[in-house]
Coordinates of C-alpha atoms and ligand atoms in Angstrom, one line a residue:
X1 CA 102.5 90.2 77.4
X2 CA 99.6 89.1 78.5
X3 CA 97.8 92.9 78.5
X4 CA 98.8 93.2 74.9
X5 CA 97.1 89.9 74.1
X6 CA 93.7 91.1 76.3
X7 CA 94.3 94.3 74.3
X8 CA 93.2 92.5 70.6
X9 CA 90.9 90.0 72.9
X10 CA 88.6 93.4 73.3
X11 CA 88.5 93.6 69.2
X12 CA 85.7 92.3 68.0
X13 CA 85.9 89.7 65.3
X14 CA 83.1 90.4 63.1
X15 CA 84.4 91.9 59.4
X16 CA 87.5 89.9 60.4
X17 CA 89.0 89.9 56.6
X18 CA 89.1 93.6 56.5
X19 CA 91.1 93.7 60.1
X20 CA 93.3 90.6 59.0
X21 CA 96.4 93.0 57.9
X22 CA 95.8 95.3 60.3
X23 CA 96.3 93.2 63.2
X24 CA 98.9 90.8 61.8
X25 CA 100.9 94.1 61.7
X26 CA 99.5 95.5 65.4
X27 CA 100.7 92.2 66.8
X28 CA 104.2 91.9 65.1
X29 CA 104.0 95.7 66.7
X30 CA 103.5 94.7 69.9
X31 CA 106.7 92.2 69.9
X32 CA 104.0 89.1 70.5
X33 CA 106.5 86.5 69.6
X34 CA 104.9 83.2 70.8
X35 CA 104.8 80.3 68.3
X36 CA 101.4 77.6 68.4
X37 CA 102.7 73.9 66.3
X38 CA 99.5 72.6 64.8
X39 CA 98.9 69.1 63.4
X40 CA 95.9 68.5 61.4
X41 CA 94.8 64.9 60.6
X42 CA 95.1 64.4 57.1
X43 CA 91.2 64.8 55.6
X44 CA 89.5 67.9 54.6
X45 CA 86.7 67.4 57.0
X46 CA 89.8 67.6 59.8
X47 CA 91.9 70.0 57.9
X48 CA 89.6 72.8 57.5
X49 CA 88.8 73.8 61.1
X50 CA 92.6 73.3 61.9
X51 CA 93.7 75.7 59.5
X52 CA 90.7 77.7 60.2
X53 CA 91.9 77.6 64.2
X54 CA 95.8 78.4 63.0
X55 CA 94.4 81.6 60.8
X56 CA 92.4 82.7 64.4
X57 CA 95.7 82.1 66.4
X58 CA 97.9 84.2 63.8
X59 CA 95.2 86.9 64.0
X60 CA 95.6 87.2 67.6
X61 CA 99.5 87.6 67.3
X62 CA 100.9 84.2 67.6
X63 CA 103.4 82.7 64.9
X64 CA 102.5 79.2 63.2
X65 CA 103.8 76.0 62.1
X66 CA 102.0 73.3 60.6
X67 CA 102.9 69.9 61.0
X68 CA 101.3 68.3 57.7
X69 CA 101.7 64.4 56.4
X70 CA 102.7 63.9 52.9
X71 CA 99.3 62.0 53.0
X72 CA 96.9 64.7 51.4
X73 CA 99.6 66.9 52.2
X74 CA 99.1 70.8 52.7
X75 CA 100.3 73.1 50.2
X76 CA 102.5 75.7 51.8
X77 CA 102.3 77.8 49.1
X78 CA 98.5 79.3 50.0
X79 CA 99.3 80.1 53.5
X80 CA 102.3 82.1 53.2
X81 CA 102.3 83.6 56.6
X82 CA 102.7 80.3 58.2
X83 CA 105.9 77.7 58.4
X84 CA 105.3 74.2 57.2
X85 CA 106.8 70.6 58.3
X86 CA 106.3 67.6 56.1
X87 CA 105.9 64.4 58.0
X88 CA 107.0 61.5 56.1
X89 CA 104.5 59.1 56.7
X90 CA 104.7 56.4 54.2
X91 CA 100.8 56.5 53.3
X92 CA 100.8 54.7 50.7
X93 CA 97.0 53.9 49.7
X94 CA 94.8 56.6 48.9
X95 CA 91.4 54.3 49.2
X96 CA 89.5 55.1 52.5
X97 CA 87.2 52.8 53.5
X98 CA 84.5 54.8 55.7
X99 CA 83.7 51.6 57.8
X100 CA 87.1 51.3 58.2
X101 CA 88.2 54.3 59.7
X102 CA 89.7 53.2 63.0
X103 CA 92.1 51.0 61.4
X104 CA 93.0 54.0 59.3
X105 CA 93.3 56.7 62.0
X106 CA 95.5 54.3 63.9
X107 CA 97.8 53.2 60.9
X108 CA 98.4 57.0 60.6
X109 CA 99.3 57.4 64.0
X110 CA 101.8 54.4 63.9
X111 CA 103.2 56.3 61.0
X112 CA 103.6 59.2 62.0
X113 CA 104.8 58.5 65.5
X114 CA 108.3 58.2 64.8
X115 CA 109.2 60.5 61.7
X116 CA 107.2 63.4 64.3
X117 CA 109.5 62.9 67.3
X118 CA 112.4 63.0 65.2
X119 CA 111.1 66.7 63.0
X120 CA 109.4 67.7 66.7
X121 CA 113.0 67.2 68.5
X122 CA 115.1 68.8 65.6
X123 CA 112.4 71.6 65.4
X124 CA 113.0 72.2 69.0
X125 CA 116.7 72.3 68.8
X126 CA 116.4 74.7 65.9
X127 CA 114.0 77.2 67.7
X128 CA 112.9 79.0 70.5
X129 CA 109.3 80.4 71.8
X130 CA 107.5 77.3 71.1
X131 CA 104.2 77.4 73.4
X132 CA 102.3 74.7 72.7
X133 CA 100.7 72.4 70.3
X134 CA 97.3 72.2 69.2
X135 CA 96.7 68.6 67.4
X136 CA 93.5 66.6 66.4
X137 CA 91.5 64.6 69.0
X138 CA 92.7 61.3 67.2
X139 CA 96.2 62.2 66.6
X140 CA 96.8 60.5 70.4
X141 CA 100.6 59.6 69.6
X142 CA 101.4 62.2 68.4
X143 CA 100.1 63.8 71.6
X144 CA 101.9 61.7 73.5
X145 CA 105.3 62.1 71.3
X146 CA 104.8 65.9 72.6
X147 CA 104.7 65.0 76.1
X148 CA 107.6 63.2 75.7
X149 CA 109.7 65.7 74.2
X150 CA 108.2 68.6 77.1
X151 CA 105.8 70.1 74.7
X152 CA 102.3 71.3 76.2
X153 CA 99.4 69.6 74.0
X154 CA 95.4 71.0 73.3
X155 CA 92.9 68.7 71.3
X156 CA 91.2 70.4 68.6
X157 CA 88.0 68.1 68.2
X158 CA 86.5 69.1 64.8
X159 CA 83.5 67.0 65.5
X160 CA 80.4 68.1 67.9
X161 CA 80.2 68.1 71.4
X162 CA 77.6 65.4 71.3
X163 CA 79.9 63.3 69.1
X164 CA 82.4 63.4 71.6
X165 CA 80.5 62.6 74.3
X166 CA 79.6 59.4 72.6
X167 CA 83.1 58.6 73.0
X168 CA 83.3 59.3 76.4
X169 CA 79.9 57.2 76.6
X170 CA 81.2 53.9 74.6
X171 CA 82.5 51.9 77.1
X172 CA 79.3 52.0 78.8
X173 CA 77.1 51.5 75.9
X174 CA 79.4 48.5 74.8
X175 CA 79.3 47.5 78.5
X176 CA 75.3 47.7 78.1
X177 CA 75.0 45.8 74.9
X178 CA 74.4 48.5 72.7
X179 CA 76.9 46.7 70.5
X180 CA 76.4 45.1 67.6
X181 CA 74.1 47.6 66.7
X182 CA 70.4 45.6 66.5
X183 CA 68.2 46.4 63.6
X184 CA 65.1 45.7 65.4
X185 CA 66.3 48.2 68.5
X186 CA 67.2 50.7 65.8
X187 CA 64.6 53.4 66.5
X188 CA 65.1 52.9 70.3
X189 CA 66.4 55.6 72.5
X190 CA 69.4 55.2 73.7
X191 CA 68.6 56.2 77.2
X192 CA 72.5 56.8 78.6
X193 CA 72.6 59.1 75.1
X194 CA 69.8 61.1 74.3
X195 CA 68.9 62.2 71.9
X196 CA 70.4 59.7 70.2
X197 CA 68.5 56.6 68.9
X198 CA 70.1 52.9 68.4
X199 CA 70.4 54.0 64.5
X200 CA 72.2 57.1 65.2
X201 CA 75.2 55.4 67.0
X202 CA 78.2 55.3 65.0
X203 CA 77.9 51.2 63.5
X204 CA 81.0 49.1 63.8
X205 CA 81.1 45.3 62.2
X206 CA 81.7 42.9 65.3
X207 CA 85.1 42.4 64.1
X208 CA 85.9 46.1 64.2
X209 CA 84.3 47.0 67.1
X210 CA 88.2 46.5 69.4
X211 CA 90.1 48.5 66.8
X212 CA 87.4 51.0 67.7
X213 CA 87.2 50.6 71.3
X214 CA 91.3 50.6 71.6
X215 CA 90.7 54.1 69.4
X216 CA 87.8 55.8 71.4
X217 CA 90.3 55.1 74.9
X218 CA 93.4 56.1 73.2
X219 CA 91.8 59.5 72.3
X220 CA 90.2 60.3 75.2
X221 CA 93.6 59.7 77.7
X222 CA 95.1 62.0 75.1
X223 CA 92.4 64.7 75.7
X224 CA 92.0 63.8 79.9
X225 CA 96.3 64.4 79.6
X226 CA 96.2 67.6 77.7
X227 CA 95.7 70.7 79.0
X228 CA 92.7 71.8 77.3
X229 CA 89.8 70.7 74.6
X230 CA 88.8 73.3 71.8
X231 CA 85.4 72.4 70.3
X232 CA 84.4 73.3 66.9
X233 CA 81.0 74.3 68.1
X234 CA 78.8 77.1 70.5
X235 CA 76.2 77.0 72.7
X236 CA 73.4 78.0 70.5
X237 CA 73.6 74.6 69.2
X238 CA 75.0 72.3 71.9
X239 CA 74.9 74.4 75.3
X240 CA 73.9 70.9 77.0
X241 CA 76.4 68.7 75.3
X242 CA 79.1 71.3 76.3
X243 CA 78.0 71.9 79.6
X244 CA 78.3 67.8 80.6
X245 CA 81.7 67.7 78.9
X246 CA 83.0 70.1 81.6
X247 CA 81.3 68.2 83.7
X248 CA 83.1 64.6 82.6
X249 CA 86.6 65.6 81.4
X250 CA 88.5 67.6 84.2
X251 CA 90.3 69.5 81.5
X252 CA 90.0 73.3 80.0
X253 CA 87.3 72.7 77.7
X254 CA 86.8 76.2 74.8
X255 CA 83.9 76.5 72.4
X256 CA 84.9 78.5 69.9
X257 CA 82.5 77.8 66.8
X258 CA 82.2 78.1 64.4
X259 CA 85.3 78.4 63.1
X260 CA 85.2 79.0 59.7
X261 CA 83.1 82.7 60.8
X262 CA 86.3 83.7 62.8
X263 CA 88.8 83.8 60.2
X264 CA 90.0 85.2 57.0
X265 CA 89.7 84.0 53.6
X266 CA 91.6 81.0 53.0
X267 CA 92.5 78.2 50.6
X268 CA 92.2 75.1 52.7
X269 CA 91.0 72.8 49.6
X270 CA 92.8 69.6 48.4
X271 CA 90.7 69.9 45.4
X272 CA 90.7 72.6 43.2
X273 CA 87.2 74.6 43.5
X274 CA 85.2 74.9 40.5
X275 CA 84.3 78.5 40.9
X276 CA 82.1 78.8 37.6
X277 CA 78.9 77.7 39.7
X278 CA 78.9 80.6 40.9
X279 CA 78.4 82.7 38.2
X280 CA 75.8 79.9 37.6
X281 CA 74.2 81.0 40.6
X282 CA 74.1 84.6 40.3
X283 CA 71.6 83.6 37.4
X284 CA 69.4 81.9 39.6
X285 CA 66.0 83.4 41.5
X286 CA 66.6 84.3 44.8
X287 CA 66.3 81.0 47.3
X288 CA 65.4 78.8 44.3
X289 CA 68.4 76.3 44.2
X290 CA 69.1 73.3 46.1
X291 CA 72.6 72.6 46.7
X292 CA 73.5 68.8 46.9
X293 CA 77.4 67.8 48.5
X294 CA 78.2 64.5 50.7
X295 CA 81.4 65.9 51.6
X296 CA 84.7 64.5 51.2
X297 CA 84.7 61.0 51.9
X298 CA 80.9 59.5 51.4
X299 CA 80.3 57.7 48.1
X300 CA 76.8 56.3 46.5
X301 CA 76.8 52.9 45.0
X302 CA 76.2 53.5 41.0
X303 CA 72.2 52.4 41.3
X304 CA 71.8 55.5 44.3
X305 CA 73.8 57.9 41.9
X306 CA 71.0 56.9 39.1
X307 CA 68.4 57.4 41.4
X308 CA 69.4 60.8 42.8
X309 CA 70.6 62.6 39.2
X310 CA 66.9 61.1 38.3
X311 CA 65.1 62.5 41.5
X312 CA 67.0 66.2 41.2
X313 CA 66.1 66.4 37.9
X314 CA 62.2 64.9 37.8
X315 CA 61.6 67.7 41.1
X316 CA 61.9 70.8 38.5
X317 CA 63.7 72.9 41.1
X318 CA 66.8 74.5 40.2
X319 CA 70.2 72.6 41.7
X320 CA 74.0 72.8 41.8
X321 CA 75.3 69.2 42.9
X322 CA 78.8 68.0 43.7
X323 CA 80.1 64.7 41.9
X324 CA 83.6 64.7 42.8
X325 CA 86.1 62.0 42.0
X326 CA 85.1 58.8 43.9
X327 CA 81.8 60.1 44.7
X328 CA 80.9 56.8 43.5
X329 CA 82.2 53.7 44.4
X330 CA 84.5 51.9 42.6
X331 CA 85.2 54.4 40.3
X332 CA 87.1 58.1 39.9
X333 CA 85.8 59.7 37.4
X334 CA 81.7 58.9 36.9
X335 CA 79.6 59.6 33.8
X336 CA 75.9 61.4 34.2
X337 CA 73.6 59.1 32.9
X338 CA 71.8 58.9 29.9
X339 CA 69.7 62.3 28.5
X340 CA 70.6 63.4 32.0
X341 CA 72.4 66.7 30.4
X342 CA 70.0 67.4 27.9
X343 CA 67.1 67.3 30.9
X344 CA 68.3 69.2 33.4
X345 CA 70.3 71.8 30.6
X346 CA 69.7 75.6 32.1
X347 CA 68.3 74.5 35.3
X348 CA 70.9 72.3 36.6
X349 CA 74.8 71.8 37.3
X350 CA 77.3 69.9 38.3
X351 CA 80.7 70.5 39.5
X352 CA 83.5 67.7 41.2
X353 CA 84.0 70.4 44.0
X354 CA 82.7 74.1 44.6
X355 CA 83.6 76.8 46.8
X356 CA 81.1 75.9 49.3
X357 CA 81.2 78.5 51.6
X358 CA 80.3 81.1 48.8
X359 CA 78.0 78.8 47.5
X360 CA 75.8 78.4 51.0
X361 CA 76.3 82.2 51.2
X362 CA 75.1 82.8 47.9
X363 CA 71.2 84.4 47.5
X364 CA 70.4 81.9 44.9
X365 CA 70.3 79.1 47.2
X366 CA 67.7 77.9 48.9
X367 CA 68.0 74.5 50.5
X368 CA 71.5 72.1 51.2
X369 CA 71.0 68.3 50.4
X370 CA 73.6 67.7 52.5
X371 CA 75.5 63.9 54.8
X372 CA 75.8 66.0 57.6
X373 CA 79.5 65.6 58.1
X374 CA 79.7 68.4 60.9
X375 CA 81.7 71.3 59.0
X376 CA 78.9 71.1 56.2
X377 CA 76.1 71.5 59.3
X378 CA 77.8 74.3 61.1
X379 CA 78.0 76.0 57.7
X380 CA 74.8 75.4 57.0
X381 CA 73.0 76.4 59.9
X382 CA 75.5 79.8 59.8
X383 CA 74.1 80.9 56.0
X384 CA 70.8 80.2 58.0
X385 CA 70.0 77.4 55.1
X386 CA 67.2 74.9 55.4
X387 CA 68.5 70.6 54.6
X388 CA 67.8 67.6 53.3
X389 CA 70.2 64.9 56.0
X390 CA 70.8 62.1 54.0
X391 CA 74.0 61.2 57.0
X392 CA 76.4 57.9 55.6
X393 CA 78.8 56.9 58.5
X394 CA 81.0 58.0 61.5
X395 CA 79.3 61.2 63.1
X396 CA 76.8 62.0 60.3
X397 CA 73.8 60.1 61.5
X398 CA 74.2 61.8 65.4
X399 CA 74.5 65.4 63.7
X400 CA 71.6 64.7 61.2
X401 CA 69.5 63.7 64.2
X402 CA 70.3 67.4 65.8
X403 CA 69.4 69.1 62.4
X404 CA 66.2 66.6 62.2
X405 CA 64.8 66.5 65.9
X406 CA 66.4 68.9 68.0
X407 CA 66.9 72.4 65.9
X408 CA 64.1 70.7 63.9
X409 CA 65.9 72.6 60.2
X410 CA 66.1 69.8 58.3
X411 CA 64.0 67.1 56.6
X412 CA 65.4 63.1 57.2
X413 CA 65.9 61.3 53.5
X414 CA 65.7 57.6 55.1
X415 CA 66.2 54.4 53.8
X416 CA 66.5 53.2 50.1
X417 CA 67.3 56.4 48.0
X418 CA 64.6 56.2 45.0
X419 CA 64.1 59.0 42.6
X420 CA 60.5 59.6 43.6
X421 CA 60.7 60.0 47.5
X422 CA 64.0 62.0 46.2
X423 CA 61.6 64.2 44.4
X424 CA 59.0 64.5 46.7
X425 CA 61.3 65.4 49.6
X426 CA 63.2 68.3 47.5
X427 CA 59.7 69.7 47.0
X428 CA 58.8 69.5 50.9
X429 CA 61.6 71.4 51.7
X430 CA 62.1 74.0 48.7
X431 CA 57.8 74.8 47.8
X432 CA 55.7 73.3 50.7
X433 CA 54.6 74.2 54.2
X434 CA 57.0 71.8 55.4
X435 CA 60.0 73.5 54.0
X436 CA 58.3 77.1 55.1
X437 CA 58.2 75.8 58.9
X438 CA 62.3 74.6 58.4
X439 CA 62.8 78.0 57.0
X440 CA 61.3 79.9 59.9
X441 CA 63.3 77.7 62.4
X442 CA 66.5 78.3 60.6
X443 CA 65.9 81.9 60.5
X444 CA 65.8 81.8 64.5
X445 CA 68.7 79.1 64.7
X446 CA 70.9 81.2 62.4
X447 CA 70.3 84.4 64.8
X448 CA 71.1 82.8 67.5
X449 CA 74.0 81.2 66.7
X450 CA 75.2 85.0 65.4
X451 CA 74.7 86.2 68.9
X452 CA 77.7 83.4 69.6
X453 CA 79.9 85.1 67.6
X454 CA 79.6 88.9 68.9
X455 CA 82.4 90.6 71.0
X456 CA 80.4 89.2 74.2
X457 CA 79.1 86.3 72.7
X458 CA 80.1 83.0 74.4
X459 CA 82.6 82.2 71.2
X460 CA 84.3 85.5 71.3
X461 CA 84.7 84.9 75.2
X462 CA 86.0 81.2 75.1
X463 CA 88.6 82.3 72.0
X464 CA 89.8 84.8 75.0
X465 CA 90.0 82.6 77.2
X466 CA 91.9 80.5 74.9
X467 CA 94.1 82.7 74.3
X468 CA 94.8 83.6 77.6
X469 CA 94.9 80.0 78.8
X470 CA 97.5 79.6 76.1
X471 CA 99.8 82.5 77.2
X472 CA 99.7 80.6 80.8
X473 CA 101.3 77.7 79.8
Ligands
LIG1 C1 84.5 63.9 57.5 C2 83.3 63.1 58.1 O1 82.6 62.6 57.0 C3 82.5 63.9 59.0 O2 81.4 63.1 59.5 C4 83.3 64.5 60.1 O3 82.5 65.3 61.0 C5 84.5 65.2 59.6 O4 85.2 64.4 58.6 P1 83.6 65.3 55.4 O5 83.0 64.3 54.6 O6 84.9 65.9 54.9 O7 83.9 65.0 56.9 O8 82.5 66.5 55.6 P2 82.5 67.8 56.3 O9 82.8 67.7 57.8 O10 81.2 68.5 56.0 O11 83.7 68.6 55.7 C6 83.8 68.9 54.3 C7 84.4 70.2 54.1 O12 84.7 70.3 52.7 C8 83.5 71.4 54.5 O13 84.3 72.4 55.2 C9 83.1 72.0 53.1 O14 82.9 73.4 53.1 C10 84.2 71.5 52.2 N1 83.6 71.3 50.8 C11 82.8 70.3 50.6 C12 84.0 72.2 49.8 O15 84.8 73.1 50.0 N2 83.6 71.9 48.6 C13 82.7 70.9 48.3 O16 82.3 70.8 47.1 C14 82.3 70.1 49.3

C-alpha cells in the first residue's frame, strides 16, 4: 500500500484540475481503499481549507466523509465524490458576535459533543477502513469524542503558524499582564511574541478573557493528544513560526499551504457567488481595480460604510467591493448611500459575494483592500497582489502585521476610517511610489512562495509526508 501511495506522492501537483480525473481513477485502480472523516467548524473562513484539505486527500487516493453541522450546513450536493454526515446540533441563532467567539466555539462544541459520538459510533458499526480523522483545531470535544471511540485524530489549524503560537504563548502573556490589553502599551512589542505589538494581540473584554483562556488550553491538549498538526501555511511566509512550533508541540507538525493551490475546483461557498463581476472585470485596464472584501464575519458600523463607499469612490480608481448581507451591523440587507450609484456608474461595482479566487486571479486587478482574515492573505499573497490591511478581530490584526512589517506587501489603514485618508491610501498603493515598492515586494513574495508549491518544494514534501504519516496510523 504504501508504494502505491509514494507512487502519486512523486506526481507533481501543479495543473492539478487537469490531473483530478485522472488520478481519482489511478487510485480507485490501485485498490487504495482508506477512508479520512473530516469535521470542519461551521464558518467559511474554517470551511474552505477543510474542504480544500478533503479534495487534496481524495486526489491522493483516500475516500471521504464529511462530518458537517446543520449550523451553516454543507451542501452535499457540490461535492459528489464525497459522503456526508449531518450533525444535529441545535444552533439555533445565526448572529455571531466577533468579540464573542469563545463562547461561540465552545457552545458548538457542547452541541455537537453528543449527537457526534452517537453518528461517529453508528458510523463505525456501519463501516470498515476508517483511518483517521482530521478535525479543526477548536473542535477539542469532538477530538476527544474520537479518542474515546478508538479513532486516531489530526488538527487542521486553518489559521497561521504565528497565530497558533500565540495560543501556545497565552498563558504566559496573561501570566505577564499582557491582559487587559492597555491602550497606552498598544504600540509596545510584545517581547515573548515578536513581531507582535500590544495592539496586534487578539483583545478580550476582562469578563471574557476565562472563556478564552479555558478555550486556548482546551485546544491545544487536543492538538498536544493528536497525532499530528496540518498548517494552512509554508515556509516562504512563516519558516520561523513553524520551525518553533516543532520545537514546542512534540507532535507531527505538516505545512502544507496553501491549500486552496493544491486542489481542484470546488464550490465551498455558503453564499451564492455573484459571478457577473467578472465579466465586469474583463472590461477593466490591466492592474487598475482595487478589490475591497472583509470576509465572512467582519461588519462596519453604518457611519464606516458611509465613509468607505465615499472614500472608494472620491479616489477615481476603478473597484469591485463586497457588501454582503450583514456587512453592516444591525442590518441584512444595506442600501448604497445617496448619489453613490450614479457616481461611481462604469467605474465601480458591488456585489454581496464574488468568486474571490478568480477575482484575485483576474488581470484587472490591481490591489486587495482586504481584514486580513488568513485565507484572504494566503490568497492574496498567491495572485502576487499588493493590500490595503484594514484587520477587525481574532487573528486579523497579527496577520495584517506580517503583510505590513514583515513581507512589508501591504499598506496599514489605522484608526478611525474617514473617506479622505480612505482615498489617499487607495492612491498610495494603486498610483504612487509607495504602492510601486509593495508591488515589487509581492512580486518576490509571490515567487517564493511558488517555489513551496513545486514537486520538491517544502509543501509538496510535507503533503507526502502527510500522507505517509497517515497510512502509518
Ligand atoms: C474568519 C476570521 O475572520 C479569520 O480571521 C480567520 O483566519 C478565519 O475565520 P473570514 O472572515 O471568513 O475568516 O475570512 P477569511 O479567512 O479570509 O476567509 C474568507 C473566505 O471566503 C476566503 O477563502 C475567501 O476566498 C472567501 N470569499 C470571501 C469569497 O469566496 N467571496 C467573497 O466575496 C469573500
Amino acid at each position: 500500500m504504501t508504494n502505491l501511495i509514494s507512487l502519486i506522492n512523486l506526481i507533481p501537483l501543479a495543473n492539478i484540475e487537469v490531473r483530478t480525473q485522472q488520478l481519482s481513477t489511478m487510485s480507485g485502480d490501485l485498490g487504495i481503499n482508506r477512508r479520512i472523516l473530516l469535521f470542519p467548524l461551521p464558518y467559511q473562513g474554517h470551511i474552505n481549507p477543510m474542504l480544500e484539505l478533503a479534495s487534496l486527500l481524495h486526489l491522493r487516493g483516500f475516500s471521504i466523509t464529511i462530518f458537517h453541522t446543520q449550523f451553516n450546513s454543507i451542501d452535499p450536493t457540490k461535492h459528489p465524490s464525497y459522503d456526508f454526515i449531518s450533525i444535529i446540533d441545535g444552533t439555533t441563532s445565526n448572529h455571531f458576535e466577533v468579540n464573542n467567539f469563545p463562547s461561540r466555539f465552545v457552545e458548538h462544541n457542547n452541541n455537537c459533543e453528543q449527537p457526534f459520538y452517537d453518528s461517529l459510533r453508528k458510523y463505525l458499526s456501519d463501516n470498515k477502513g476508517v483511518t483517521c480523522l482530521v478535525a479543526d483545531l477548536h473542535w477539542y470535544k469532538i477530538h476527544a469524542v474520537a479518542k474515546r471511540l478508538g479513532v486516531v485524530s489530526l488538527v487542521l489549524r486553518t489559521g497561521s503558524a504565528a497565530s497558533l503560537r500565540w495560543f501556545t504563548s497565552f498563558p504566559v502573556l496573561r501570566a505577564k499582564g499582557y491582559y487587559p490589553l492597555r491602550e497606552s502599551e498598544k504600540d509596545e512589542l510584545v517581547t515573548e511574541l515578536p513581531p507582535y505589538r500590544v495592539k496586534d494581540l487578539i483583545p478580550m473584554d476582562k469578563c471574557r478573557i476565562d472563556d478564552f483562556a479555558m478555550l486556548v488550553e482546551r485546544d491545544i491538549e487536543a492538538a498536544k493528544n493528536s497525532s499530528g498538526i496540518i498548517i494552512n501555511t509554508f515556509t516562504a511566509i512563516e519558516s520561523d513560526e513553524i520551525q518553533k512550533l516543532h520545537q514546542e508541540l512534540s507532535v507531527p507538525i505538516f505545512s502544507i499551504g496553501p491549500l486552496h493551490k493544491f486542489t481542484s475546483q470546488f464550490q465551498s461557498s455558503l453564499l451564492p457567488q455573484d459571478r457577473s463581476c467578472l465579466d465586469w472585470l474583463d472590461k477593466q485596464a490591466p492592474g487598475s481595480v482595487l478589490y475591497v472584501s472583509f470576509g465572512s464575519l467582519a461588519s462596519l458600523n453604518y457611519e464606516e460604510f458611509v465613509e468607505t463607499a465615499w472614500g472608494l469612490a472620491n479616489s477615481r480608481q476603478p473597484f469591485l467591493w463586497v457588501v454582503r448581507p450583514g456587512s453592516v451591523c444591525g442590518t441584512e440587507n444595506v442600501s448604497m448611500p445617496d448619489g453613490f450609484d450614479e457616481e461611481i456608474r462604469g467605474r465601480g461595482m458591488v456585489v454581496a459575494w464574488a468568486p474571490q479566487l478568480e477575482v484575485l486571479a483576474h488581470d484587472a486587478v490591481g490591489g486587495f483592500w482586504t481584514h486580513n482574515g488568513w485565507n484572504s492573505t494566503l490568497e492574496g499573497i498567491w495572485e502576487g497582489v499588493p493590500m490595503i490591511c484594514r484587520p477587525f478581530f481574532a487573528d486579523q490584526m497579527g496577520n495584517a502585521r506580517y503583510v505590513t512589517h514583515v513581507w512589508k506587501v501591504g499598506i496599514e489603514l489605522e484608526g478611525k476610517l474617514e473617506r479622505r485618508i480612505i482615498e489617499k491610501t487607495v492612491r498610495s498603493l494603486m498610483k504612487e511610489k509607495e504602492g510601486s515598492e509593495i508591488r515589487e515586494r509581492m512580486r518576490v513574495l509571490r515567487k517564493n512562495a511558488s517555489e513551496c508549491t513545486k514537486a520538491d518544494g517544502s509543501s509538496h514534501l510535507a503533503i507526502n509526508k502527510l500522507v505517509n504519516h497517515i497510512l502509518s496510523l
